[in-house]
Amino acid sequence: MDHKLRTGAGLSGIVLGAGALAFGAFLSNRHRNRGQDNSPNYTKRQPEGDHAQVGRSVTIRKPRSELFTYWREFQNLPGFMENVEAIDESGADGVFTWKIKAPAGRHVDVRTEISSEKQGEHIAWRSVEGSDIATCGEVRFKDAPGERGTRVSLVMSYDPPAGALVRAVANIFLREPQVQARHDLKRLKMLMETGEIATSVRTRGETRAAKQETE
Amino acid sequence: MRALTWHGTGDVRVDTVSDPEIINSRDAIIKITSTAICGSDLHLYDGVIPGVKPGDVLGHEFMGEVVETGLGSNLKKGQRVVVPFTISCGGCFHCKQQQYSACDNSNPVEKQDMSATLYGQPMSALFGYSHLTGGYSGGQAEYVRVPFSDVGPIVIPDHLDDDQVLFLSDILPTGWMGAENADIQPDDTVAVWGCGPVGLFAIQSAIVMGASKVIAIDHYPNRLALAKQLGAQTIDFRETDVREALMEMSGGIGVDAVIDAVGMESHGFAIDNMIDVVKQKVGMGFDRASALKQAILAVRFGGKVSIPGVYGGMSDKWPLGAMMEKGLQIRGGQTHVQKYTEDLLAKIEDGTLDTTFLISHRLPLEQAAEGYKNFKEQQNEWTKVILKPGMEN
Ligand SMILES: [Zn+2]
Ligand SMILES: [Zn+2]
């Protein structure tokens, strides 16, 4: 991504700019000589870049192309991402609005565009003007050895939102994003490998879907 | 429905709880005809397993009749099935290698964090065995919801009765895998610590696998008699120096393979509790964790150590030097039940294996709490308890 590539104005523009910088650092790390250590930046004790970054990988026993296609259909993501209520393509061309759950039945809107993608390999996105949170992320699909399927890696970079009001609402989204990423990817793995997401509830009234309806 | 529920240490009760329903497409609902109390249920009863909540339905050894199926189940209403205690998806990396008890996909995502912290990676799910292993309602009940019912349950032909096949759910394959993990060769002398149900089945399996001599170690006369009845030689550890005896009984070589079918018993599961309890027990004649230490010292150089007994936490004063210097092979793990059920069912049908000899009591489900109490306190007489929801009180 081009560091100079910035859109937006005012408060959200500033936040977005910071987010874009972080993402730039993340991308460039893949090409930089990093000494005797091949580990991903997000596993470093002191990750490079000024902004929070989380990442997680999971191996899923499905072909790369199938997983890419599933993810690229963004409407599928709320099916395994706990805090994402809906993702709709709305407004400007190529802009997606992620409706993220927040306490007390409220939500925050994260507006993104695809910044880069390659069929079967990766999809990257970043927030645009009007987004409540400055964030960027990337999902990569790589063949796992032998019959193991595909390694799916999700990396997200974000800035704490500016403005007390938004921050209060968004805190829930930003709470332990590392855990959130791990849980979301595990749910995707379950869905792809078994066709369902494991739950130990005994009655339908205890399921997540039923609880949401009564909220 | 009626179900045996956990309320606290030493407090289990038969309560009325909500009936299970089909949640996911591969689910089935089973009406229980027989369900057993397991030695590892006593860990829950003793309150040493973390993540058990009041109201949780216990029980992981059960069988019954299929009464309802999801669209993705291949079971049919009316079929009689035994259900493995391990919940396995059949489609993940581990399941594809028949490492069913390491299934990636059965433990609900939000329940995986605790075991991931303890062990580095999360555990798979088990029925009725705390929220550490998924929080699934167990089978000491009238009905149970069985996820991935197209992978686990094994259909039982009508001519075999419940007593013959119920233990396919856990203790028979667990004893079998315990013997298999000891990599038994025809000339081997094998020593088995603990003559509880798993130990007895490990003894029987080792004999079927062709061990030249099997030595059973316990102190309950009735359990030692059952081992003898299977063809084992016996040692009562209260009367005999076990290591000395094993050296003599193996011709001064040391036994070729050892099987620890004792496990942590009533020791704590949580890390600090575990260490404390082990420390307290050092010096006792037959400390539970010391069964494994004793086994490691008794086995010959280049020998094989199998651990079907359940351990959960950590142990100190571990004989690491003996492990390394003697070049031991050590194998453990929860049982990959689904890998063994078909073969073991055939061995039951053709008479190679008998599973009924250790059943001491059959009770109605309503008397389950009494069953727990006696199974814990009268281990000599109460060798194995089966609960029958349909039985007259
Ligand atoms: Zn058991
Ligand atoms: Zn699996």
PDB file of N, CA and C in Angstrom, chain B residues 21 30 70 73 75 87 90 92 95 142 165 199 203 225 245 317 345 365:
ATOM      1  N   GLU B  21     -32.576 -31.157  22.656  1.00  0.00           N
ATOM      2  CA  GLU B  21     -33.169 -30.966  21.325  1.00  0.00           C
ATOM      3  C   GLU B  21     -32.077 -31.038  20.262  1.00  0.00           C
ATOM      4  N   ILE B  30     -30.724 -39.531  21.682  1.00  0.00           N
ATOM      5  CA  ILE B  30     -30.734 -40.936  22.080  1.00  0.00           C
ATOM      6  C   ILE B  30     -31.511 -41.074  23.389  1.00  0.00           C
ATOM      7  N   GLY B  70     -31.114 -35.289  13.177  1.00  0.00           N
ATOM      8  CA  GLY B  70     -31.010 -34.109  12.330  1.00  0.00           C
ATOM      9  C   GLY B  70     -30.842 -34.540  10.883  1.00  0.00           C
ATOM     10  N   SER B  73     -27.609 -36.456  10.033  1.00  0.00           N
ATOM     11  CA  SER B  73     -27.277 -37.700  10.729  1.00  0.00           C
ATOM     12  C   SER B  73     -27.564 -38.875   9.802  1.00  0.00           C
ATOM     13  N   LEU B  75     -28.071 -41.893  11.212  1.00  0.00           N
ATOM     14  CA  LEU B  75     -28.756 -42.860  12.072  1.00  0.00           C
ATOM     15  C   LEU B  75     -30.241 -42.879  11.740  1.00  0.00           C
ATOM     16  N   ILE B  87     -16.137 -36.886  21.601  1.00  0.00           N
ATOM     17  CA  ILE B  87     -16.954 -36.294  20.540  1.00  0.00           C
ATOM     18  C   ILE B  87     -16.021 -35.874  19.411  1.00  0.00           C
ATOM     19  N   GLY B  90     -14.841 -36.188  12.650  1.00  0.00           N
ATOM     20  CA  GLY B  90     -14.566 -37.076  11.526  1.00  0.00           C
ATOM     21  C   GLY B  90     -13.905 -36.392  10.340  1.00  0.00           C
ATOM     22  N   CYS B  92     -11.594 -33.443  10.536  1.00  0.00           N
ATOM     23  CA  CYS B  92     -10.419 -32.595  10.754  1.00  0.00           C
ATOM     24  C   CYS B  92      -9.133 -33.412  10.581  1.00  0.00           C
ATOM     25  N   CYS B  95      -8.918 -36.272  13.242  1.00  0.00           N
ATOM     26  CA  CYS B  95      -9.886 -37.350  12.998  1.00  0.00           C
ATOM     27  C   CYS B  95      -9.468 -38.177  11.783  1.00  0.00           C
ATOM     28  N   GLU B 142     -32.227 -39.548  30.991  1.00  0.00           N
ATOM     29  CA  GLU B 142     -33.167 -40.294  30.147  1.00  0.00           C
ATOM     30  C   GLU B 142     -32.867 -40.103  28.661  1.00  0.00           C
ATOM     31  N   VAL B 165     -22.198 -54.787  25.508  1.00  0.00           N
ATOM     32  CA  VAL B 165     -21.640 -53.785  24.582  1.00  0.00           C
ATOM     33  C   VAL B 165     -21.464 -52.389  25.175  1.00  0.00           C
ATOM     34  N   GLY B 199      -8.051 -51.056  34.151  1.00  0.00           N
ATOM     35  CA  GLY B 199      -6.939 -51.974  34.373  1.00  0.00           C
ATOM     36  C   GLY B 199      -7.312 -53.401  33.998  1.00  0.00           C
ATOM     37  N   ILE B 203      -5.612 -55.656  31.145  1.00  0.00           N
ATOM     38  CA  ILE B 203      -5.078 -57.000  31.406  1.00  0.00           C
ATOM     39  C   ILE B 203      -5.623 -57.994  30.377  1.00  0.00           C
ATOM     40  N   ALA B 225      -8.841 -60.733  42.531  1.00  0.00           N
ATOM     41  CA  ALA B 225      -9.433 -62.021  42.145  1.00  0.00           C
ATOM     42  C   ALA B 225      -9.950 -61.970  40.708  1.00  0.00           C
ATOM     43  N   ALA B 245       9.469 -57.590  43.715  1.00  0.00           N
ATOM     44  CA  ALA B 245       8.701 -58.717  43.175  1.00  0.00           C
ATOM     45  C   ALA B 245       8.735 -58.731  41.651  1.00  0.00           C
ATOM     46  N   LYS B 317       9.116 -34.071  41.189  1.00  0.00           N
ATOM     47  CA  LYS B 317       9.901 -35.253  41.543  1.00  0.00           C
ATOM     48  C   LYS B 317       9.713 -36.359  40.500  1.00  0.00           C
ATOM     49  N   LEU B 345     -16.219 -54.671  18.840  1.00  0.00           N
ATOM     50  CA  LEU B 345     -17.565 -55.253  18.764  1.00  0.00           C
ATOM     51  C   LEU B 345     -17.484 -56.665  18.175  1.00  0.00           C
ATOM     52  N   LEU B 365     -31.866 -45.284  37.434  1.00  0.00           N
ATOM     53  CA  LEU B 365     -31.236 -43.956  37.374  1.00  0.00           C
ATOM     54  C   LEU B 365     -31.527 -43.148  38.644  1.00  0.00           C
TER      55      LEU B 365
END
